[in-house]
Amino acid sequence: MQEVKIGILGFGTVGAGVVEGFQKNGELITQRTGIRPVLAKIADLDIESDRGVVIDPGILTTDALSVIDDPEIDVIVELIGGTTLAKDFVQRALKNGKQVITANKALLAEYGEEIYRYAQDQGVGIYYEAAVGGGIPVLRSQRAGLIGNQIESIYGILNGTCNYILTRMELERLPFDEILSDAQRLGYAETPPDLDIDGIDTAHKAVILASMAYGAPVPMEACKTSGIRGLSNQEIVNAEDLNYRIKLLAIIKDHDGEIELSVEPTLVPKDHMIASVSDAFNAVFVRGDIVDDTMYYGRGAGSLPTGSAVIGDIMEAASDRFNHAGAPVSVNMMLQKDALTYSPSHKIVKRYYLRISLFDKPGSLGKVMEIMGNHHISIASVVQNERFKGGYAPVIILTHKVKDSNFIAALKDIKALDVSGAEPVALRIEDFE
Ligand code: HSE
């Protein structure tokens, strides 16, 4: 029986989930794969605290390098997070000829190109299923089940914290800050939570998904990113009245070789499957040219779900190692081209929701509509409720599909008009066509 000797760096929530998962299903995994997983060493600065799993204290160490440099260890699992020490450790492990597993989306989003090339040069593998969508095997689906497809589009709810906040805002109409505190208490949020609520965490994951779909490292700057900070309950209520829900959505689309990539709060039709993804759950919707539409759903964070993804990677890494596979598909798929071309704003076409707090004076709405017309923006619906407070008339405008650059220019002109009492709010609408 072949054995894979595993070294784990970082014994936090996910590390404990990996240990628990192997303890629960190690025999089953061995029977299925013909490879016995052996937890050889775990490094963490804190080797005293109880992680809720029983473990031989002899395998714990505070010295990460003694794990990375151990010639007996086949696979290194990086779970320490951050982009400084983690990067050094990952590169050192690859240099030592180990297969590397990481859950570190920030590391791959920011330094992926360097790391994939390094792995390719060393002829070893790096595996990162847990970096995107927690327990959902969405990267493995792309590079295995969907390998025969050109990916046309990907839509993802990739941040549990934001989805949890949006769900509770919709159901309970509580203010944003109060729900964020609950998300932190429940352990969903990053530290600090700015990475979650400003959309950065989602963008990290979107960049990894786009790299795999289109075969080149994607810089973070290519992803137009905005989060849910400051989103008002008014938008949640208005969206609901119009038969939409607001989701922080990563959108990746191929427009004849030009890639559109964004993360932004987006109105999605209530009857689309992605609208029913609630609480801290994640979902990824992938459209391939052969398969058509597919969707993957599950827990995007948490000890056992993320541990499940890491275990899957460890066993694939072990199989590749024993079969002398060289750099695996998870590396090669990221390096098919040197770079991608991204869609310029004048080629991106999308729909918009716009809320303007208009002064209740003759001609205010007319001036806004004139600007829209001047920028070739066609209106799909206008709603103004008679019962409004504070001297402003809240007007909700939904557009037909418009060129992004036209809408941005129109919004600038509307802001320059003296017709509204507050900043207009513009949000994307996605119809999944
Ligand atoms: N903070 C992340 C989330 C955890 O809320 O989804 C998983 O990346």
XYZ file of C-alpha atoms and ligand atoms in Angstrom:
441
model
C 0.000 0.000 0.000
C 1.370 3.391 -0.980
C 1.335 6.096 1.670
C 1.238 9.854 1.180
C 2.997 11.709 3.980
C 1.339 15.055 4.630
C 2.772 18.148 6.311
C 0.347 20.909 7.288
C 1.398 24.525 7.882
C -1.205 26.312 10.002
C -3.436 24.489 12.480
C -6.442 26.784 12.494
C -10.051 26.201 11.522
C -9.305 24.603 8.147
C -6.329 22.576 9.433
C -8.558 21.097 12.124
C -11.164 20.285 9.456
C -8.579 18.402 7.391
C -7.509 16.373 10.419
C -11.126 15.623 11.367
C -11.995 14.659 7.800
C -9.094 12.206 7.544
C -9.917 10.758 10.972
C -13.521 10.226 9.934
C -13.032 8.906 6.406
C -9.345 7.947 6.136
C -10.112 4.242 5.630
C -12.710 4.995 2.970
C -10.275 7.298 1.162
C -7.586 4.584 1.285
C -9.948 1.956 -0.139
C -11.058 4.276 -2.915
C -7.646 5.585 -3.960
C -5.251 2.803 -2.999
C -3.188 5.455 -1.200
C -3.055 5.758 2.588
C -2.990 9.376 3.855
C -0.588 9.819 6.789
C -0.542 13.072 8.772
C 3.188 13.324 9.381
C 3.649 16.805 10.821
C 1.621 19.929 11.627
C 3.313 23.280 12.212
C 1.759 26.192 14.049
C 3.071 28.859 16.400
C 0.424 27.744 18.891
C 0.622 24.006 19.536
C -1.149 24.125 22.903
C -4.734 25.256 22.189
C -7.472 22.676 21.829
C -8.675 22.417 18.187
C -11.444 19.959 18.998
C -9.583 17.020 17.433
C -7.522 14.345 19.158
C -4.033 14.280 17.744
C -0.655 12.744 18.605
C 1.222 15.696 20.181
C 4.434 14.272 18.722
C 3.474 15.427 15.207
C 3.018 19.057 16.283
C 5.864 21.525 15.856
C 6.365 25.269 15.934
C 9.049 25.012 13.246
C 7.464 25.272 9.773
C 10.791 24.784 8.007
C 11.300 21.419 9.703
C 8.099 20.321 7.915
C 8.880 21.885 4.528
C 12.427 20.511 4.515
C 11.561 17.025 5.776
C 12.565 14.616 2.960
C 9.970 12.088 4.132
C 7.042 14.459 3.464
C 5.403 14.271 0.024
C 2.742 16.959 0.233
C 2.760 20.350 1.971
C -0.571 21.992 2.830
C -0.312 25.758 3.293
C -3.090 27.050 5.561
C -1.411 30.004 7.251
C -2.843 32.684 4.951
C -1.338 36.063 4.088
C 0.988 36.749 1.206
C 4.441 37.090 2.754
C 5.478 34.070 4.816
C 2.994 31.866 2.953
C 4.622 32.753 -0.375
C 8.107 31.919 0.913
C 6.889 28.631 2.345
C 5.042 27.635 -0.847
C 8.066 28.387 -3.027
C 10.424 26.569 -0.706
C 8.160 23.511 -0.684
C 7.949 23.520 -4.498
C 11.735 23.907 -4.687
C 12.034 20.886 -2.405
C 9.991 18.926 -4.961
C 6.855 18.673 -2.813
C 3.344 18.868 -4.174
C 1.692 21.927 -2.592
C -1.907 22.473 -1.588
C -3.111 25.916 -0.582
C -6.410 27.522 0.402
C -4.850 30.960 -0.002
C -6.865 32.933 -2.564
C -5.054 36.221 -1.876
C -1.686 34.584 -2.523
C -2.804 33.109 -5.849
C -4.688 36.216 -6.967
C -1.680 38.424 -6.293
C 1.295 36.125 -7.018
C -0.310 33.283 -8.979
C 1.710 33.760 -12.142
C 5.027 33.554 -10.291
C 3.895 30.517 -8.314
C 2.386 28.571 -11.245
C 5.498 29.177 -13.378
C 7.724 28.128 -10.522
C 5.718 24.921 -10.062
C 5.804 24.240 -13.805
C 9.577 24.737 -13.917
C 10.019 22.436 -10.932
C 7.717 19.837 -12.531
C 5.544 19.650 -9.422
C 1.947 20.481 -8.695
C 0.064 23.177 -6.874
C -3.583 22.572 -6.033
C -5.975 25.215 -4.677
C -9.561 23.970 -4.724
C -10.218 25.384 -1.236
C -9.279 28.899 -2.406
C -12.526 29.285 -4.391
C -15.957 28.417 -3.051
C -14.737 26.520 0.053
C -16.065 22.973 -0.149
C -17.529 23.307 -3.658
C -15.316 21.427 -6.176
C -15.803 24.086 -8.846
C -12.195 24.313 -10.056
C -12.012 20.545 -10.345
C -15.248 20.634 -12.372
C -13.659 23.130 -14.767
C -10.460 21.171 -15.254
C -12.015 17.705 -15.314
C -15.696 17.428 -16.172
C -15.751 20.608 -18.270
C -12.285 20.220 -19.829
C -13.843 19.870 -23.294
C -15.663 23.196 -23.102
C -14.901 26.760 -24.035
C -16.219 28.656 -21.048
C -18.677 31.323 -22.195
C -19.516 32.837 -18.820
C -19.221 32.326 -15.091
C -21.365 33.965 -12.421
C -20.453 33.464 -8.787
C -21.676 34.185 -5.310
C -18.288 33.664 -3.738
C -18.385 35.403 -0.395
C -20.404 33.894 2.422
C -20.165 36.978 4.619
C -21.727 39.259 2.001
C -24.389 36.742 1.054
C -25.283 36.285 4.722
C -25.563 40.071 5.192
C -27.677 40.546 2.037
C -29.985 37.667 2.967
C -30.659 39.069 6.425
C -31.065 42.619 5.112
C -33.748 41.296 2.801
C -35.533 39.102 5.333
C -35.192 41.193 8.473
C -34.536 44.706 7.142
C -31.823 45.134 9.774
C -29.024 47.641 9.189
C -25.818 46.482 7.523
C -23.498 47.067 10.528
C -25.571 45.011 12.934
C -25.576 41.983 10.618
C -21.861 42.333 9.920
C -21.167 41.927 13.648
C -23.145 38.672 13.609
C -21.198 37.440 10.557
C -17.945 38.124 12.401
C -19.203 36.343 15.513
C -20.166 33.315 13.397
C -16.646 33.186 11.926
C -17.596 33.854 8.286
C -15.706 37.111 7.885
C -12.053 37.700 7.107
C -9.933 39.745 9.522
C -10.441 42.605 8.848
C -13.890 42.171 7.232
C -13.097 44.936 4.718
C -11.801 42.236 2.363
C -15.272 40.682 2.366
C -17.530 43.710 2.269
C -15.452 45.697 -0.212
C -15.563 42.790 -2.672
C -11.807 42.043 -2.560
C -12.236 38.467 -1.332
C -14.749 37.811 -4.126
C -12.374 39.418 -6.646
C -9.512 37.159 -5.490
C -11.691 34.146 -6.225
C -13.012 35.582 -9.517
C -9.460 36.156 -10.732
C -8.576 32.497 -10.039
C -11.737 31.282 -11.810
C -11.053 33.533 -14.813
C -7.418 32.407 -15.008
C -8.473 28.795 -15.156
C -11.296 29.426 -17.625
C -9.207 31.465 -20.058
C -5.706 30.120 -19.508
C -3.619 33.040 -18.313
C -2.800 34.785 -15.064
C -5.287 37.590 -14.440
C -4.133 40.699 -12.545
C -6.414 41.988 -9.805
C -6.611 45.355 -11.627
C -8.473 43.611 -14.465
C -11.430 42.992 -12.126
C -13.698 46.010 -11.712
C -14.572 45.614 -8.053
C -17.091 47.169 -5.709
C -18.568 45.667 -2.570
C -21.678 46.011 -0.456
C -20.414 48.588 2.062
C -22.975 51.354 2.380
C -25.678 49.457 0.495
C -28.948 50.794 1.829
C -32.034 48.853 2.810
C -33.872 51.029 0.289
C -32.109 49.227 -2.558
C -32.968 45.823 -1.074
C -36.655 46.814 -0.786
C -36.820 48.439 -4.232
C -35.156 45.427 -5.859
C -37.646 43.125 -4.189
C -40.602 45.230 -5.360
C -39.256 44.961 -8.902
C -38.873 41.155 -8.622
C -35.118 41.110 -8.165
C -32.690 40.262 -5.361
C -29.345 41.923 -4.781
C -26.313 39.603 -4.730
C -22.624 40.415 -4.663
C -21.937 38.766 -7.995
C -18.672 37.959 -9.734
C -19.272 38.115 -13.490
C -16.808 36.652 -15.988
C -17.760 36.672 -19.671
C -15.947 35.926 -22.892
C -16.846 38.418 -25.650
C -15.125 36.878 -28.688
C -11.773 36.652 -26.935
C -12.134 39.799 -24.840
C -12.842 39.066 -21.202
C -15.252 41.045 -19.049
C -14.537 40.658 -15.350
C -16.314 42.387 -12.473
C -17.487 42.032 -8.916
C -20.362 44.268 -7.919
C -23.711 44.264 -6.104
C -26.084 43.129 -8.818
C -29.830 42.792 -9.214
C -30.644 39.229 -10.275
C -34.145 38.041 -11.235
C -35.857 36.376 -8.274
C -36.732 33.339 -10.369
C -33.120 32.595 -11.354
C -31.516 29.767 -9.349
C -28.681 31.986 -8.182
C -31.193 34.307 -6.482
C -32.225 31.475 -4.167
C -28.688 31.035 -2.795
C -29.027 32.434 0.704
C -27.141 32.854 3.984
C -23.434 32.028 3.930
C -23.755 29.620 0.994
C -21.806 30.082 -2.241
C -22.781 29.149 -5.790
C -21.058 29.228 -9.147
C -22.939 29.165 -12.424
C -20.804 28.091 -15.399
C -21.918 28.175 -19.037
C -19.841 26.061 -21.427
C -20.206 25.917 -25.205
C -20.843 22.168 -25.208
C -22.426 21.498 -21.841
C -24.645 24.640 -21.715
C -25.591 25.783 -18.182
C -24.273 24.147 -14.998
C -24.412 25.286 -11.394
C -22.459 24.322 -8.270
C -23.671 25.096 -4.760
C -22.383 24.571 -1.250
C -20.631 25.954 1.769
C -18.007 28.511 0.841
C -16.258 28.472 4.201
C -15.997 26.534 7.441
C -13.778 23.891 8.946
C -15.102 20.641 7.434
C -16.334 21.992 4.067
C -12.986 23.669 3.350
C -11.213 20.638 4.818
C -13.114 18.484 2.297
C -11.662 20.512 -0.603
C -8.152 20.268 0.860
C -8.479 16.499 1.296
C -9.568 16.164 -2.355
C -6.479 18.112 -3.410
C -4.155 16.078 -1.197
C -5.338 12.809 -2.715
C -5.083 14.170 -6.278
C -1.585 15.498 -5.525
C -0.601 12.102 -4.130
C -1.898 10.307 -7.197
C -0.020 12.710 -9.494
C 3.134 12.253 -7.446
C 3.053 8.474 -7.520
C 2.149 8.446 -11.203
C 4.978 10.920 -11.986
C 2.535 13.200 -13.741
C 4.779 16.304 -13.671
C 3.064 19.687 -13.536
C -0.649 18.896 -13.375
C -3.609 20.347 -15.237
C -4.193 22.751 -12.318
C -0.889 24.420 -13.231
C -0.942 24.053 -17.015
C -4.452 25.480 -17.328
C -3.322 28.763 -15.755
C -0.441 29.202 -18.197
C -1.816 28.607 -21.688
C -1.201 32.215 -22.723
C 0.940 35.066 -21.430
C -1.973 37.433 -20.889
C -5.642 37.989 -21.694
C -7.327 40.890 -23.455
C -10.065 42.590 -21.457
C -13.238 44.201 -22.787
C -13.085 48.007 -22.802
C -16.011 49.813 -21.190
C -17.458 50.926 -24.554
C -17.859 47.259 -25.561
C -19.509 46.065 -22.345
C -23.279 46.126 -22.577
C -25.421 45.786 -19.476
C -28.595 46.895 -17.760
C -28.751 49.318 -14.848
C -30.915 50.155 -11.842
C -30.712 53.838 -10.949
C -32.240 55.514 -7.902
C -32.296 59.286 -7.846
C -33.647 61.406 -4.970
C -35.129 64.132 -7.155
C -36.259 67.516 -5.924
C -40.022 67.499 -6.338
C -39.986 70.351 -8.865
C -41.315 70.614 -12.403
C -38.819 69.538 -15.011
C -36.474 67.540 -12.693
C -37.357 64.157 -14.140
C -37.455 65.629 -17.641
C -33.836 66.821 -17.349
C -32.700 63.357 -16.232
C -34.543 61.729 -19.120
C -33.032 64.164 -21.584
C -29.539 63.195 -20.448
C -30.421 59.513 -20.782
C -31.632 60.104 -24.328
C -28.542 62.117 -25.216
C -26.391 59.145 -24.203
C -28.523 56.652 -26.195
C -29.891 55.015 -23.059
C -33.261 53.398 -23.495
C -35.482 53.167 -20.402
C -37.215 49.890 -19.496
C -39.191 51.210 -16.523
C -39.595 54.276 -14.291
C -41.204 54.132 -10.845
C -41.948 57.104 -8.639
C -43.946 56.467 -5.517
C -46.285 59.264 -4.479
C -45.746 58.619 -0.767
C -42.269 59.929 -0.153
C -40.670 61.793 2.716
C -38.207 64.629 3.153
C -39.017 66.696 0.087
C -37.375 64.287 -2.332
C -39.107 62.103 -4.877
C -37.272 58.787 -5.099
C -37.311 57.756 -8.745
C -36.239 54.266 -9.735
C -35.176 53.849 -13.341
C -34.366 50.489 -14.959
C -32.582 50.701 -18.291
C -32.511 48.390 -21.247
C -29.055 47.115 -22.199
C -26.717 50.066 -22.599
C -23.051 50.548 -23.324
C -21.293 50.823 -19.976
C -19.317 53.868 -21.106
C -22.565 55.636 -22.115
C -24.151 54.961 -18.747
C -21.065 56.169 -16.871
C -21.083 59.385 -18.901
C -24.836 59.879 -18.300
C -24.416 59.355 -14.570
C -21.699 61.999 -14.500
C -24.004 64.459 -16.261
C -26.904 63.631 -13.919
C -24.697 64.235 -10.878
C -23.719 67.622 -12.309
C -27.413 68.680 -12.582
C -28.964 70.540 -9.663
C -31.984 68.245 -9.448
C -31.251 65.748 -6.698
C -30.748 65.841 -2.963
C -28.389 62.881 -2.598
C -25.877 60.836 -4.591
C -27.699 58.697 -7.158
C -27.325 54.945 -6.624
C -26.529 52.859 -9.719
C -26.446 49.068 -9.632
C -25.989 46.467 -12.344
C -28.865 44.224 -13.444
C -27.928 40.782 -14.791
C -30.433 38.716 -16.740
C -28.113 35.737 -17.500
C -28.833 35.857 -21.225
N -14.549 35.343 4.305
C -14.817 34.348 3.332
C -16.313 34.352 3.087
C -14.352 32.990 3.796
O -17.046 35.042 3.795
O -16.774 33.688 2.177
C -14.020 32.044 2.692
O -13.148 32.521 1.771
